[in-house]
Amino acid sequence: MLDRSIQELESGSLARIASADTAEELETIRVELLGRKGGALVEISKGMGKLAAEERARIGKLLNGAKQKLEGALDARLQEFSAVSLARKLDAEWVDLTLPAPGPRRGHLHPITRIQQEIEDLFVSLGFAVLDGPEVETEDHNFDALNIPATHPARDAQDTFWLDGGDLLRTHTSPVQVRGMRSLGPPLRMIAPGRVFRNESVDASHEHTFYQLEGMMIDREVSVAHLIYFMKTMLTAIFQREVSVRLRPGFFPFVEPGFELDIQCLICGGTGCQVCKQSGWVEQLGCGLVHPNVLRLSGIDPDEWNGFAFGLGLTRLVMMRYGIDDIRWLQSGDLRFLEQF
Ligand code: FA5
């Protein structure tokens, strides 16, 4: 009886071991057969107590033989599995050491920098110099020399971050006009891109830190027609299509006459959205003919020279060009946003 049980268990188990597909399956078989508690071989050996001594020795040998065979088969199959998985790993993970290294991942320019450089190229081709100015400015450059004395209500229009000692974070790029006039003198054609700061409540179209691009031309007999020509040339180059613009009277103490130039909102096509505050138009720049006081305050004779100036909201221009519906994306540092450019 026991002979038969041992043989059947052995042949059945060898077949199961041969067809096992995973190491986990093998482990289950091993526990079922050889486990100390409830393992099949242990269960069979329990019947040996009733046997005569000679018969017990014979069955004992048979059991031992079966145990060794099954252990051997389990080990051999386990080794096959690890050989197969090693081969698979080697096949999938090989590295061709002769291939050139991929090198560092290339980044790209921020969309504001890209458009700034395009505008710089355009104005350089029209004979303008590109000037730079400091972000920490004096009160004189930012306000007084631009015909905005301390008591002038226009100071309230640009909520200012004042620093200890009387300097400030520049509220616009216009102080670079003053630096340009004082260092280069007339005739003058200059632009000045840069970062500016205002103590603003941030919303979809207002940031506390944003970019402007200033422009100034001083020569003899400069008119509003020249100003409009340069503004249209610039906006057509940037948007590469006709954009609808409107000029409204606008007050800036450093120009006379002064204008606000709006473009029809390119996010909604003029029907109204959060960027244009449902008006269909977005203010892009302030501009006008340079006020005689401003020329005088920088040592230029207004009877001989005149000119135009403009201050473009570069950040808002980038929003229009790429259809970005919230200004806060631009300085968020969010790679999901930046990698789209
Ligand atoms: C000025 O800053 C004047 N210096 C512009 C100027 C220069 C007028 C030369 C005449 C001659 P204004 O405060 O309107 O003007 O700002 C100019 C542009 O900056 C706006 O048209 C707008 O596009 C942008 N801008 C203003 N405030 C913000 C803000 N908080 N966030 C983003 N863009 C802004």
Tab-separated table of C-alpha atoms and ligand atoms in Angstrom:
chain	number	residue	atom	x	y	z
A	1	MET	CA	0.000	0.000	0.000
A	2	LEU	CA	2.612	2.501	1.088
A	3	ASP	CA	4.835	1.539	-1.852
A	4	ARG	CA	2.095	2.540	-4.233
A	5	SER	CA	1.341	5.828	-2.472
A	6	ILE	CA	5.045	6.777	-2.534
A	7	GLN	CA	5.412	5.949	-6.212
A	8	GLU	CA	2.233	7.801	-7.189
A	9	LEU	CA	3.220	10.820	-5.147
A	10	GLU	CA	6.687	10.827	-6.684
A	11	SER	CA	5.591	10.527	-10.323
A	12	GLY	CA	2.691	12.996	-9.929
A	13	SER	CA	4.910	15.526	-8.169
A	14	LEU	CA	7.730	15.273	-10.725
A	15	ALA	CA	5.173	16.086	-13.451
A	16	ARG	CA	3.908	19.103	-11.479
A	17	ILE	CA	7.467	20.350	-10.923
A	18	ALA	CA	8.258	20.003	-14.625
A	19	SER	CA	5.229	22.056	-15.627
A	20	ALA	CA	5.540	24.761	-12.960
A	21	ASP	CA	5.860	28.227	-14.516
A	22	THR	CA	7.135	30.364	-11.695
A	23	ALA	CA	9.393	30.202	-8.657
A	24	GLU	CA	6.324	30.950	-6.482
A	25	GLU	CA	4.525	27.938	-7.887
A	26	LEU	CA	7.583	25.779	-7.125
A	27	GLU	CA	7.626	27.005	-3.552
A	28	THR	CA	3.960	26.026	-3.109
A	29	ILE	CA	4.721	22.527	-4.410
A	30	ARG	CA	7.750	22.260	-2.119
A	31	VAL	CA	5.680	23.103	0.979
A	32	GLU	CA	2.916	20.683	-0.039
A	33	LEU	CA	5.405	17.831	-0.481
A	34	LEU	CA	8.175	18.415	1.988
A	35	GLY	CA	6.656	20.733	4.584
A	36	ARG	CA	7.248	19.539	8.151
A	37	LYS	CA	3.623	20.144	9.055
A	38	GLY	CA	1.146	18.483	6.708
A	39	GLY	CA	3.682	17.833	3.909
A	40	ALA	CA	2.662	14.766	1.846
A	41	LEU	CA	5.816	12.795	2.663
A	42	VAL	CA	5.455	13.408	6.387
A	43	GLU	CA	1.822	12.290	6.183
A	44	ILE	CA	2.861	9.011	4.482
A	45	SER	CA	5.604	8.374	7.013
A	46	LYS	CA	3.013	8.540	9.801
A	47	GLY	CA	1.670	5.147	8.589
A	48	MET	CA	5.072	3.479	9.144
A	49	GLY	CA	4.623	3.015	12.924
A	50	LYS	CA	2.359	0.030	12.420
A	51	LEU	CA	4.850	-1.842	10.187
A	52	ALA	CA	7.234	-4.629	11.131
A	53	ALA	CA	10.818	-3.474	11.677
A	54	GLU	CA	12.129	-4.855	8.350
A	55	GLU	CA	9.264	-3.416	6.346
A	56	ARG	CA	9.674	-0.089	8.135
A	57	ALA	CA	13.337	0.085	7.083
A	58	ARG	CA	12.443	-0.695	3.459
A	59	ILE	CA	9.675	1.913	3.284
A	60	GLY	CA	11.948	4.381	5.071
A	61	LYS	CA	14.523	3.954	2.325
A	62	LEU	CA	11.865	4.395	-0.350
A	63	LEU	CA	10.645	7.588	1.311
A	64	ASN	CA	14.160	8.962	1.583
A	65	GLY	CA	14.813	8.178	-2.055
A	66	ALA	CA	11.583	9.934	-3.093
A	67	LYS	CA	12.435	12.916	-0.924
A	68	GLN	CA	15.890	13.266	-2.495
A	69	LYS	CA	14.515	12.946	-6.013
A	70	LEU	CA	11.848	15.580	-5.412
A	71	GLU	CA	14.291	17.962	-3.747
A	72	GLY	CA	16.684	17.498	-6.654
A	73	ALA	CA	13.909	18.168	-9.192
A	74	LEU	CA	12.761	21.291	-7.312
A	75	ASP	CA	16.318	22.698	-7.177
A	76	ALA	CA	16.992	21.948	-10.840
A	77	ARG	CA	13.749	23.635	-11.943
A	78	LEU	CA	14.485	26.677	-9.736
A	79	GLN	CA	17.894	27.031	-11.355
A	80	GLU	CA	16.297	26.876	-14.788
A	81	PHE	CA	14.085	29.797	-13.796
A	82	SER	CA	16.964	31.951	-12.625
A	83	ALA	CA	18.943	31.110	-15.776
A	84	VAL	CA	15.981	32.138	-17.951
A	85	SER	CA	15.406	35.356	-16.039
A	86	LEU	CA	19.122	36.221	-16.196
A	87	ALA	CA	19.117	35.610	-19.953
A	88	ARG	CA	16.036	37.809	-20.309
A	89	LYS	CA	17.649	40.563	-18.227
A	90	LEU	CA	20.861	40.421	-20.238
A	91	ASP	CA	18.863	40.575	-23.419
A	92	ALA	CA	16.854	43.605	-22.321
A	93	GLU	CA	19.489	45.570	-20.456
A	94	TRP	CA	22.512	45.433	-22.667
A	95	VAL	CA	24.359	48.652	-23.284
A	96	ASP	CA	26.271	49.444	-26.422
A	97	LEU	CA	29.388	51.056	-24.993
A	98	THR	CA	30.483	52.159	-28.450
A	99	LEU	CA	27.481	54.507	-28.851
A	100	PRO	CA	28.247	58.211	-28.269
A	101	ALA	CA	26.915	59.521	-24.917
A	102	PRO	CA	23.560	61.341	-25.220
A	103	GLY	CA	24.965	64.524	-23.624
A	104	PRO	CA	23.088	66.938	-21.346
A	105	ARG	CA	19.394	67.644	-22.011
A	106	ARG	CA	19.064	70.886	-23.947
A	107	GLY	CA	16.920	73.624	-22.497
A	108	HIS	CA	15.443	76.545	-24.382
A	109	LEU	CA	14.842	80.233	-23.964
A	110	HIS	CA	11.892	81.476	-21.907
A	111	PRO	CA	9.129	82.825	-24.187
A	112	ILE	CA	9.651	86.341	-22.776
A	113	THR	CA	13.382	86.220	-23.607
A	114	ARG	CA	12.615	84.907	-27.081
A	115	ILE	CA	10.220	87.749	-27.941
A	116	GLN	CA	12.530	90.285	-26.315
A	117	GLN	CA	15.339	89.131	-28.596
A	118	GLU	CA	13.075	89.275	-31.670
A	119	ILE	CA	12.131	92.885	-30.853
A	120	GLU	CA	15.778	93.752	-30.189
A	121	ASP	CA	16.772	92.338	-33.613
A	122	LEU	CA	14.019	94.322	-35.307
A	123	PHE	CA	14.976	97.637	-33.673
A	124	VAL	CA	18.700	97.071	-34.185
A	125	SER	CA	17.917	96.622	-37.893
A	126	LEU	CA	16.157	100.025	-37.741
A	127	GLY	CA	19.218	101.724	-36.237
A	128	PHE	CA	18.297	101.623	-32.522
A	129	ALA	CA	20.776	100.872	-29.705
A	130	VAL	CA	19.812	98.371	-26.989
A	131	LEU	CA	20.443	99.873	-23.544
A	132	ASP	CA	20.362	98.336	-20.107
A	133	GLY	CA	19.536	99.992	-16.781
A	134	PRO	CA	19.563	98.947	-13.114
A	135	GLU	CA	16.518	97.402	-11.427
A	136	VAL	CA	17.269	99.382	-8.252
A	137	GLU	CA	16.838	102.981	-9.355
A	138	THR	CA	17.084	106.461	-7.928
A	139	GLU	CA	13.946	108.501	-7.367
A	140	ASP	CA	15.342	111.052	-9.845
A	141	HIS	CA	15.674	108.608	-12.768
A	142	ASN	CA	12.362	106.841	-12.058
A	143	PHE	CA	10.229	109.935	-11.338
A	144	ASP	CA	11.685	113.472	-11.126
A	145	ALA	CA	13.616	113.507	-14.400
A	146	LEU	CA	10.483	112.146	-16.097
A	147	ASN	CA	8.521	115.235	-15.087
A	148	ILE	CA	6.950	113.481	-12.057
A	149	PRO	CA	8.001	115.574	-9.032
A	150	ALA	CA	7.374	114.295	-5.478
A	151	THR	CA	4.011	116.008	-5.168
A	152	HIS	CA	2.657	114.830	-8.545
A	153	PRO	CA	-0.439	112.600	-8.320
A	154	ALA	CA	0.937	110.462	-11.203
A	155	ARG	CA	3.217	108.815	-8.633
A	156	ASP	CA	0.131	107.117	-7.183
A	157	ALA	CA	-0.532	105.333	-10.480
A	158	GLN	CA	2.585	103.203	-10.008
A	159	ASP	CA	2.454	101.593	-6.566
A	160	THR	CA	6.137	101.597	-5.672
A	161	PHE	CA	8.421	99.336	-3.654
A	162	TRP	CA	10.579	101.899	-1.828
A	163	LEU	CA	13.912	100.823	-0.356
A	164	ASP	CA	15.633	102.126	2.752
A	165	GLY	CA	17.741	105.137	1.790
A	166	GLY	CA	15.320	106.543	-0.810
A	167	ASP	CA	16.030	104.301	-3.799
A	168	LEU	CA	13.293	102.104	-5.262
A	169	LEU	CA	12.626	99.068	-7.439
A	170	ARG	CA	12.010	100.670	-10.818
A	171	THR	CA	8.294	100.791	-11.622
A	172	HIS	CA	8.871	101.053	-15.385
A	173	THR	CA	11.694	100.994	-17.927
A	174	SER	CA	11.325	104.738	-18.576
A	175	PRO	CA	14.298	105.675	-16.308
A	176	VAL	CA	16.522	104.158	-19.010
A	177	GLN	CA	15.283	106.957	-21.311
A	178	VAL	CA	16.874	109.389	-18.872
A	179	ARG	CA	20.092	107.376	-18.733
A	180	GLY	CA	20.151	107.192	-22.575
A	181	MET	CA	19.566	110.931	-23.049
A	182	ARG	CA	22.182	111.844	-20.448
A	183	SER	CA	24.878	109.455	-21.629
A	184	LEU	CA	24.379	109.454	-25.419
A	185	GLY	CA	22.586	112.771	-26.141
A	186	PRO	CA	20.678	113.567	-29.346
A	187	PRO	CA	20.074	112.324	-32.003
A	188	LEU	CA	19.072	109.169	-30.142
A	189	ARG	CA	17.396	105.914	-31.072
A	190	MET	CA	17.261	103.431	-28.228
A	191	ILE	CA	15.281	100.599	-26.763
A	192	ALA	CA	15.587	99.201	-23.213
A	193	PRO	CA	13.996	95.883	-22.245
A	194	GLY	CA	13.892	94.845	-18.586
A	195	ARG	CA	12.167	93.748	-15.439
A	196	VAL	CA	10.004	96.165	-13.473
A	197	PHE	CA	8.200	95.966	-10.139
A	198	ARG	CA	4.935	97.268	-8.745
A	199	ASN	CA	3.121	96.657	-5.511
A	200	GLU	CA	0.080	95.286	-7.397
A	201	SER	CA	-2.665	92.845	-6.451
A	202	VAL	CA	-1.921	89.925	-8.752
A	203	ASP	CA	-4.641	88.652	-11.100
A	204	ALA	CA	-4.888	87.081	-14.588
A	205	SER	CA	-3.359	90.152	-16.259
A	206	HIS	CA	-1.370	91.861	-13.456
A	207	GLU	CA	1.903	90.744	-11.909
A	208	HIS	CA	4.000	92.484	-9.248
A	209	THR	CA	7.118	91.658	-11.328
A	210	PHE	CA	6.825	91.919	-15.084
A	211	TYR	CA	8.738	92.925	-18.204
A	212	GLN	CA	8.546	96.099	-20.221
A	213	LEU	CA	10.374	97.314	-23.262
A	214	GLU	CA	11.056	101.015	-23.554
A	215	GLY	CA	11.739	102.831	-26.799
A	216	MET	CA	12.813	106.369	-27.558
A	217	MET	CA	13.705	108.327	-30.656
A	218	ILE	CA	15.009	111.903	-30.464
A	219	ASP	CA	15.702	113.827	-33.593
A	220	ARG	CA	14.512	116.892	-35.461
A	221	GLU	CA	10.812	117.111	-36.463
A	222	VAL	CA	9.692	113.776	-35.103
A	223	SER	CA	5.897	113.422	-35.259
A	224	VAL	CA	3.073	111.126	-34.109
A	225	ALA	CA	3.148	109.659	-37.633
A	226	HIS	CA	6.675	108.336	-36.953
A	227	LEU	CA	5.505	106.897	-33.661
A	228	ILE	CA	2.556	105.093	-35.266
A	229	TYR	CA	4.804	103.783	-38.066
A	230	PHE	CA	7.236	102.190	-35.592
A	231	MET	CA	4.466	100.766	-33.399
A	232	LYS	CA	2.723	99.156	-36.375
A	233	THR	CA	6.010	97.800	-37.752
A	234	MET	CA	6.777	96.269	-34.368
A	235	LEU	CA	3.351	94.711	-33.772
A	236	THR	CA	3.111	93.298	-37.320
A	237	ALA	CA	6.558	91.706	-36.926
A	238	ILE	CA	5.641	90.181	-33.571
A	239	PHE	CA	2.220	88.815	-34.475
A	240	GLN	CA	3.062	88.196	-38.149
A	241	ARG	CA	-0.405	89.325	-39.154
A	242	GLU	CA	-2.531	92.430	-39.205
A	243	VAL	CA	-3.720	93.139	-35.681
A	244	SER	CA	-6.401	95.686	-34.897
A	245	VAL	CA	-5.014	98.500	-32.794
A	246	ARG	CA	-6.648	101.512	-31.234
A	247	LEU	CA	-5.031	104.619	-29.867
A	248	ARG	CA	-6.678	106.327	-26.906
A	249	PRO	CA	-5.592	109.556	-25.289
A	250	GLY	CA	-3.518	108.591	-22.240
A	251	PHE	CA	-1.862	110.674	-19.587
A	252	PHE	CA	1.803	110.192	-18.772
A	253	PRO	CA	3.636	113.259	-17.390
A	254	PHE	CA	6.683	112.524	-19.597
A	255	VAL	CA	4.849	112.743	-22.957
A	256	GLU	CA	2.602	115.318	-24.595
A	257	PRO	CA	0.409	114.311	-26.373
A	258	GLY	CA	0.211	110.870	-24.704
A	259	PHE	CA	-1.601	107.706	-25.833
A	260	GLU	CA	-2.495	104.222	-24.716
A	261	LEU	CA	-2.238	101.696	-27.507
A	262	ASP	CA	-4.547	98.673	-27.205
A	263	ILE	CA	-4.728	95.652	-29.474
A	264	GLN	CA	-7.832	93.603	-30.044
A	265	CYS	CA	-7.623	90.627	-27.657
A	266	LEU	CA	-6.091	87.684	-29.506
A	267	ILE	CA	-7.132	85.239	-26.767
A	268	CYS	CA	-10.879	85.667	-27.383
A	269	GLY	CA	-10.804	87.476	-30.757
A	270	GLY	CA	-12.513	90.509	-29.221
A	271	THR	CA	-15.593	88.808	-27.766
A	272	GLY	CA	-14.456	89.187	-24.133
A	273	CYS	CA	-12.511	86.969	-21.709
A	274	GLN	CA	-10.735	87.155	-18.324
A	275	VAL	CA	-7.543	88.574	-19.874
A	276	CYS	CA	-9.258	91.536	-21.575
A	277	LYS	CA	-11.706	91.835	-18.662
A	278	GLN	CA	-14.576	91.208	-21.120
A	279	SER	CA	-13.736	94.412	-23.060
A	280	GLY	CA	-12.267	92.772	-26.188
A	281	TRP	CA	-9.160	95.014	-26.004
A	282	VAL	CA	-5.867	94.632	-24.145
A	283	GLU	CA	-3.623	97.542	-23.283
A	284	GLN	CA	-0.168	96.855	-24.680
A	285	LEU	CA	1.757	100.083	-24.370
A	286	GLY	CA	1.840	103.692	-23.413
A	287	CYS	CA	3.404	106.177	-25.815
A	288	GLY	CA	3.561	109.787	-26.969
A	289	LEU	CA	5.798	112.665	-27.938
A	290	VAL	CA	8.500	113.418	-25.386
A	291	HIS	CA	7.520	116.278	-23.063
A	292	PRO	CA	9.816	119.333	-23.426
A	293	ASN	CA	10.466	119.285	-19.650
A	294	VAL	CA	11.877	115.754	-19.928
A	295	LEU	CA	14.307	116.866	-22.646
A	296	ARG	CA	15.284	119.897	-20.614
A	297	LEU	CA	15.832	117.877	-17.408
A	298	SER	CA	18.365	115.743	-19.306
A	299	GLY	CA	20.167	118.670	-20.885
A	300	ILE	CA	18.553	118.585	-24.346
A	301	ASP	CA	17.232	121.778	-25.930
A	302	PRO	CA	13.514	121.255	-26.784
A	303	ASP	CA	13.615	124.086	-29.318
A	304	GLU	CA	16.064	122.084	-31.399
A	305	TRP	CA	15.075	118.490	-30.670
A	306	ASN	CA	11.918	116.491	-30.134
A	307	GLY	CA	10.990	112.833	-30.152
A	308	PHE	CA	8.676	109.988	-29.299
A	309	ALA	CA	8.803	107.378	-26.538
A	310	PHE	CA	6.894	104.199	-25.796
A	311	GLY	CA	6.749	101.647	-22.976
A	312	LEU	CA	5.541	98.223	-24.045
A	313	GLY	CA	4.171	95.629	-21.632
A	314	LEU	CA	6.389	92.773	-22.814
A	315	THR	CA	4.774	90.175	-20.550
A	316	ARG	CA	1.293	90.954	-21.871
A	317	LEU	CA	2.576	90.891	-25.427
A	318	VAL	CA	3.905	87.357	-24.876
A	319	MET	CA	0.479	86.346	-23.519
A	320	MET	CA	-1.189	87.641	-26.686
A	321	ARG	CA	1.296	86.020	-29.017
A	322	TYR	CA	0.994	82.555	-27.462
A	323	GLY	CA	-2.631	82.726	-26.287
A	324	ILE	CA	-1.736	82.432	-22.582
A	325	ASP	CA	-4.834	83.195	-20.523
A	326	ASP	CA	-3.165	83.868	-17.178
A	327	ILE	CA	-0.053	86.014	-16.563
A	328	ARG	CA	0.852	83.933	-13.469
A	329	TRP	CA	1.990	81.012	-15.657
A	330	LEU	CA	4.938	82.987	-16.994
A	331	GLN	CA	6.861	83.199	-13.740
A	332	SER	CA	5.479	80.038	-12.155
A	333	GLY	CA	8.560	77.973	-13.058
A	334	ASP	CA	6.145	75.136	-13.897
A	335	LEU	CA	7.902	72.849	-16.398
A	336	ARG	CA	4.568	71.550	-17.757
A	337	PHE	CA	3.999	75.109	-18.964
A	338	LEU	CA	7.556	75.934	-20.052
A	339	GLU	CA	8.125	72.747	-22.048
A	340	GLN	CA	5.361	73.775	-24.473
A	341	PHE	CA	7.575	76.435	-26.029
B	1	FA5	C1	4.274	103.006	-18.125
B	1	FA5	O1	4.842	102.213	-17.388
B	1	FA5	C2	4.977	104.046	-18.909
B	1	FA5	N1	6.331	104.121	-18.457
B	1	FA5	C3	4.901	103.703	-20.389
B	1	FA5	C4	5.311	104.810	-21.301
B	1	FA5	C5	6.594	104.905	-21.738
B	1	FA5	C6	4.369	105.781	-21.708
B	1	FA5	C7	7.001	105.922	-22.596
B	1	FA5	C8	4.753	106.802	-22.559
B	1	FA5	C9	6.067	106.860	-22.995
B	1	FA5	P1	1.958	101.854	-17.828
B	1	FA5	O2	1.885	101.935	-16.361
B	1	FA5	O3	0.649	102.014	-18.542
B	1	FA5	O4	2.955	102.892	-18.436
B	1	FA5	O5	2.576	100.435	-18.239
B	1	FA5	C10	2.959	100.135	-19.565
B	1	FA5	C11	2.509	98.738	-19.957
B	1	FA5	O6	2.982	97.773	-19.016
B	1	FA5	C12	0.991	98.554	-19.928
B	1	FA5	O7	0.433	98.974	-21.155
B	1	FA5	C13	0.835	97.079	-19.707
B	1	FA5	O8	0.937	96.366	-20.942
B	1	FA5	C14	2.036	96.736	-18.877
B	1	FA5	N2	1.682	96.604	-17.458
B	1	FA5	C15	1.379	97.569	-16.579
B	1	FA5	N3	1.136	97.063	-15.364
B	1	FA5	C16	1.295	95.732	-15.457
B	1	FA5	C17	1.215	94.638	-14.532
B	1	FA5	N4	0.935	94.822	-13.260
B	1	FA5	N5	1.437	93.382	-14.992
B	1	FA5	C18	1.761	93.193	-16.290
B	1	FA5	N6	1.865	94.174	-17.209
B	1	FA5	C19	1.634	95.425	-16.804
